[in-house]
């Protein structure tokens, strides 16, 4: 079981933000996702000229880990200039794929805060609702 080192996750998220493709918002974001075995996957936001196709840093980090076969996650870090918290779409995907994990928010001026993913998505819709015994 990997130990969570928020400072290390911050370094990864900050580095990932430098690769952001965000010519429209000019708002780079980086994310670092720690797997149960201690591997760290990075993601940055990638914007599209068709704005709605933009994918956030958090979901890109999750995709990078999932495609390598990872299914258990310990923590997520997000870095931006002023401490962005995950958007609504990301909150749903983080909950679905990572469950209740700590999310460390970092910014340029060393602000940091931690939220649990479960607290960021109260009364979630998730796979438990899709099980037959829960249908009305
Ligand atoms: N963005 C992220 O990548 N993660 C967040 O937590 C907040 C928003 C991106 C989406 C878009 O490329 C830019 O930041 C401005 O919304």
GROMACS .gro file of C-alpha atoms and ligand atoms in nm:
model
  152
    1UNK     CA    1   0.000   0.000   0.000
    2UNK     CA    2   0.148   0.329  -0.114
    3UNK     CA    3   0.178   0.619   0.128
    4UNK     CA    4   0.017   0.945   0.019
    5UNK     CA    5   0.274   1.221  -0.018
    6UNK     CA    6   0.080   1.536  -0.111
    7UNK     CA    7   0.399   1.732  -0.192
    8UNK     CA    8   0.507   1.469  -0.443
    9UNK     CA    9   0.161   1.465  -0.600
   10UNK     CA   10   0.175   1.844  -0.622
   11UNK     CA   11   0.504   1.830  -0.812
   12UNK     CA   12   0.352   1.587  -1.062
   13UNK     CA   13   0.034   1.792  -1.103
   14UNK     CA   14   0.230   2.114  -1.147
   15UNK     CA   15   0.452   1.954  -1.409
   16UNK     CA   16   0.147   1.815  -1.589
   17UNK     CA   17  -0.006   2.163  -1.603
   18UNK     CA   18   0.291   2.281  -1.809
   19UNK     CA   19   0.171   2.050  -2.091
   20UNK     CA   20  -0.186   2.184  -2.082
   21UNK     CA   21  -0.344   2.259  -2.419
   22UNK     CA   22  -0.563   2.553  -2.319
   23UNK     CA   23  -0.542   2.821  -2.589
   24UNK     CA   24  -0.906   2.925  -2.536
   25UNK     CA   25  -0.932   2.965  -2.160
   26UNK     CA   26  -0.560   3.017  -2.103
   27UNK     CA   27  -0.619   2.834  -1.776
   28UNK     CA   28  -0.373   2.544  -1.745
   29UNK     CA   29  -0.463   2.265  -1.503
   30UNK     CA   30  -0.263   1.958  -1.404
   31UNK     CA   31  -0.369   1.650  -1.212
   32UNK     CA   32  -0.179   1.362  -1.052
   33UNK     CA   33  -0.352   1.039  -0.956
   34UNK     CA   34  -0.192   0.796  -0.709
   35UNK     CA   35  -0.277   0.429  -0.757
   36UNK     CA   36  -0.286   0.172  -0.480
   37UNK     CA   37   0.049   0.029  -0.592
   38UNK     CA   38   0.217   0.371  -0.574
   39UNK     CA   39   0.220   0.462  -0.942
   40UNK     CA   40   0.140   0.824  -1.024
   41UNK     CA   41  -0.046   0.912  -1.344
   42UNK     CA   42  -0.064   1.266  -1.474
   43UNK     CA   43  -0.319   1.453  -1.680
   44UNK     CA   44  -0.359   1.806  -1.815
   45UNK     CA   45  -0.660   1.982  -1.958
   46UNK     CA   46  -0.691   1.952  -2.335
   47UNK     CA   47  -0.919   2.205  -2.499
   48UNK     CA   48  -1.085   2.174  -2.837
   49UNK     CA   49  -1.181   2.440  -3.092
   50UNK     CA   50  -1.526   2.283  -3.050
   51UNK     CA   51  -1.528   2.404  -2.690
   52UNK     CA   52  -1.756   2.138  -2.547
   53UNK     CA   53  -1.507   1.862  -2.632
   54UNK     CA   54  -1.259   1.992  -2.379
   55UNK     CA   55  -1.142   1.729  -2.131
   56UNK     CA   56  -1.026   1.832  -1.785
   57UNK     CA   57  -0.693   1.739  -1.630
   58UNK     CA   58  -0.859   1.512  -1.375
   59UNK     CA   59  -1.039   1.296  -1.630
   60UNK     CA   60  -0.728   1.272  -1.846
   61UNK     CA   61  -0.525   1.149  -1.546
   62UNK     CA   62  -0.794   0.890  -1.471
   63UNK     CA   63  -0.796   0.774  -1.834
   64UNK     CA   64  -0.416   0.741  -1.834
   65UNK     CA   65  -0.431   0.513  -1.529
   66UNK     CA   66  -0.730   0.306  -1.640
   67UNK     CA   67  -0.579   0.227  -1.980
   68UNK     CA   68  -0.278   0.078  -1.796
   69UNK     CA   69  -0.507  -0.156  -1.604
   70UNK     CA   70  -0.532   0.028  -1.271
   71UNK     CA   71  -0.856  -0.006  -1.080
   72UNK     CA   72  -0.769   0.106  -0.724
   73UNK     CA   73  -0.678   0.461  -0.635
   74UNK     CA   74  -0.556   0.639  -0.323
   75UNK     CA   75  -0.544   1.014  -0.389
   76UNK     CA   76  -0.572   1.285  -0.650
   77UNK     CA   77  -0.396   1.621  -0.669
   78UNK     CA   78  -0.505   1.916  -0.883
   79UNK     CA   79  -0.284   2.212  -0.962
   80UNK     CA   80  -0.384   2.545  -1.117
   81UNK     CA   81  -0.286   2.908  -1.078
   82UNK     CA   82  -0.558   2.978  -0.822
   83UNK     CA   83  -0.666   2.645  -0.676
   84UNK     CA   84  -0.935   2.503  -0.906
   85UNK     CA   85  -1.161   2.238  -0.758
   86UNK     CA   86  -1.294   1.964  -0.989
   87UNK     CA   87  -1.591   2.053  -1.210
   88UNK     CA   88  -1.920   1.868  -1.179
   89UNK     CA   89  -1.845   1.622  -1.460
   90UNK     CA   90  -1.511   1.532  -1.304
   91UNK     CA   91  -1.669   1.486  -0.961
   92UNK     CA   92  -1.898   1.222  -1.108
   93UNK     CA   93  -1.614   1.040  -1.288
   94UNK     CA   94  -1.380   1.060  -0.985
   95UNK     CA   95  -1.654   0.906  -0.770
   96UNK     CA   96  -1.733   0.637  -1.026
   97UNK     CA   97  -1.373   0.531  -1.091
   98UNK     CA   98  -1.183   0.620  -0.773
   99UNK     CA   99  -1.448   0.606  -0.500
  100UNK     CA  100  -1.400   0.810  -0.185
  101UNK     CA  101  -1.044   0.941  -0.206
  102UNK     CA  102  -0.875   1.258  -0.081
  103UNK     CA  103  -0.837   1.532  -0.342
  104UNK     CA  104  -0.556   1.779  -0.274
  105UNK     CA  105  -0.602   2.121  -0.431
  106UNK     CA  106  -0.291   2.329  -0.500
  107UNK     CA  107  -0.222   2.672  -0.643
  108UNK     CA  108   0.069   2.889  -0.745
  109UNK     CA  109   0.093   3.070  -0.410
  110UNK     CA  110   0.109   2.750  -0.202
  111UNK     CA  111  -0.255   2.750  -0.108
  112UNK     CA  112  -0.365   2.395  -0.040
  113UNK     CA  113  -0.680   2.228   0.075
  114UNK     CA  114  -0.808   1.871   0.087
  115UNK     CA  115  -1.158   1.746   0.012
  116UNK     CA  116  -1.290   1.393   0.001
  117UNK     CA  117  -1.446   1.303  -0.333
  118UNK     CA  118  -1.756   1.181  -0.152
  119UNK     CA  119  -1.806   1.522   0.007
  120UNK     CA  120  -1.781   1.691  -0.333
  121UNK     CA  121  -2.066   1.481  -0.473
  122UNK     CA  122  -2.346   1.444  -0.218
  123UNK     CA  123  -2.622   1.193  -0.291
  124UNK     CA  124  -2.437   1.055  -0.594
  125UNK     CA  125  -2.577   0.860  -0.882
  126UNK     CA  126  -2.355   0.556  -0.933
  127UNK     CA  127  -2.336   0.190  -1.027
  128UNK     CA  128  -2.525   0.081  -0.714
  129UNK     CA  129  -2.837   0.236  -0.869
  130UNK     CA  130  -2.789   0.025  -1.180
  131UNK     CA  131  -2.809  -0.304  -0.989
  132UNK     CA  132  -3.141  -0.480  -1.041
  133UNK     CA  133  -3.224  -0.519  -0.674
  134UNK     CA  134  -3.225  -0.142  -0.639
  135UNK     CA  135  -3.476  -0.081  -0.917
  136UNK     CA  136  -3.819   0.039  -0.817
  137LIG     N1  137  -1.044   2.255  -1.587
  137LIG     C1  138  -0.977   2.142  -1.549
  137LIG     O1  139  -0.900   2.084  -1.626
  137LIG     N2  140  -0.994   2.099  -1.421
  137LIG     C2  141  -1.064   2.167  -1.325
  137LIG     O2  142  -1.067   2.124  -1.210
  137LIG     C3  143  -1.134   2.291  -1.361
  137LIG     C4  144  -1.140   2.323  -1.505
  137LIG     C5  145  -1.016   2.309  -1.721
  137LIG     C6  146  -1.124   2.297  -1.824
  137LIG     C7  147  -1.087   2.410  -1.916
  137LIG     O3  148  -0.986   2.366  -2.006
  137LIG     C8  149  -1.024   2.515  -1.827
  137LIG     O4  150  -0.988   2.446  -1.708
  137LIG     C9  151  -1.117   2.632  -1.792
  137LIG     O5  152  -1.240   2.585  -1.749
   0.00000   0.00000   0.00000
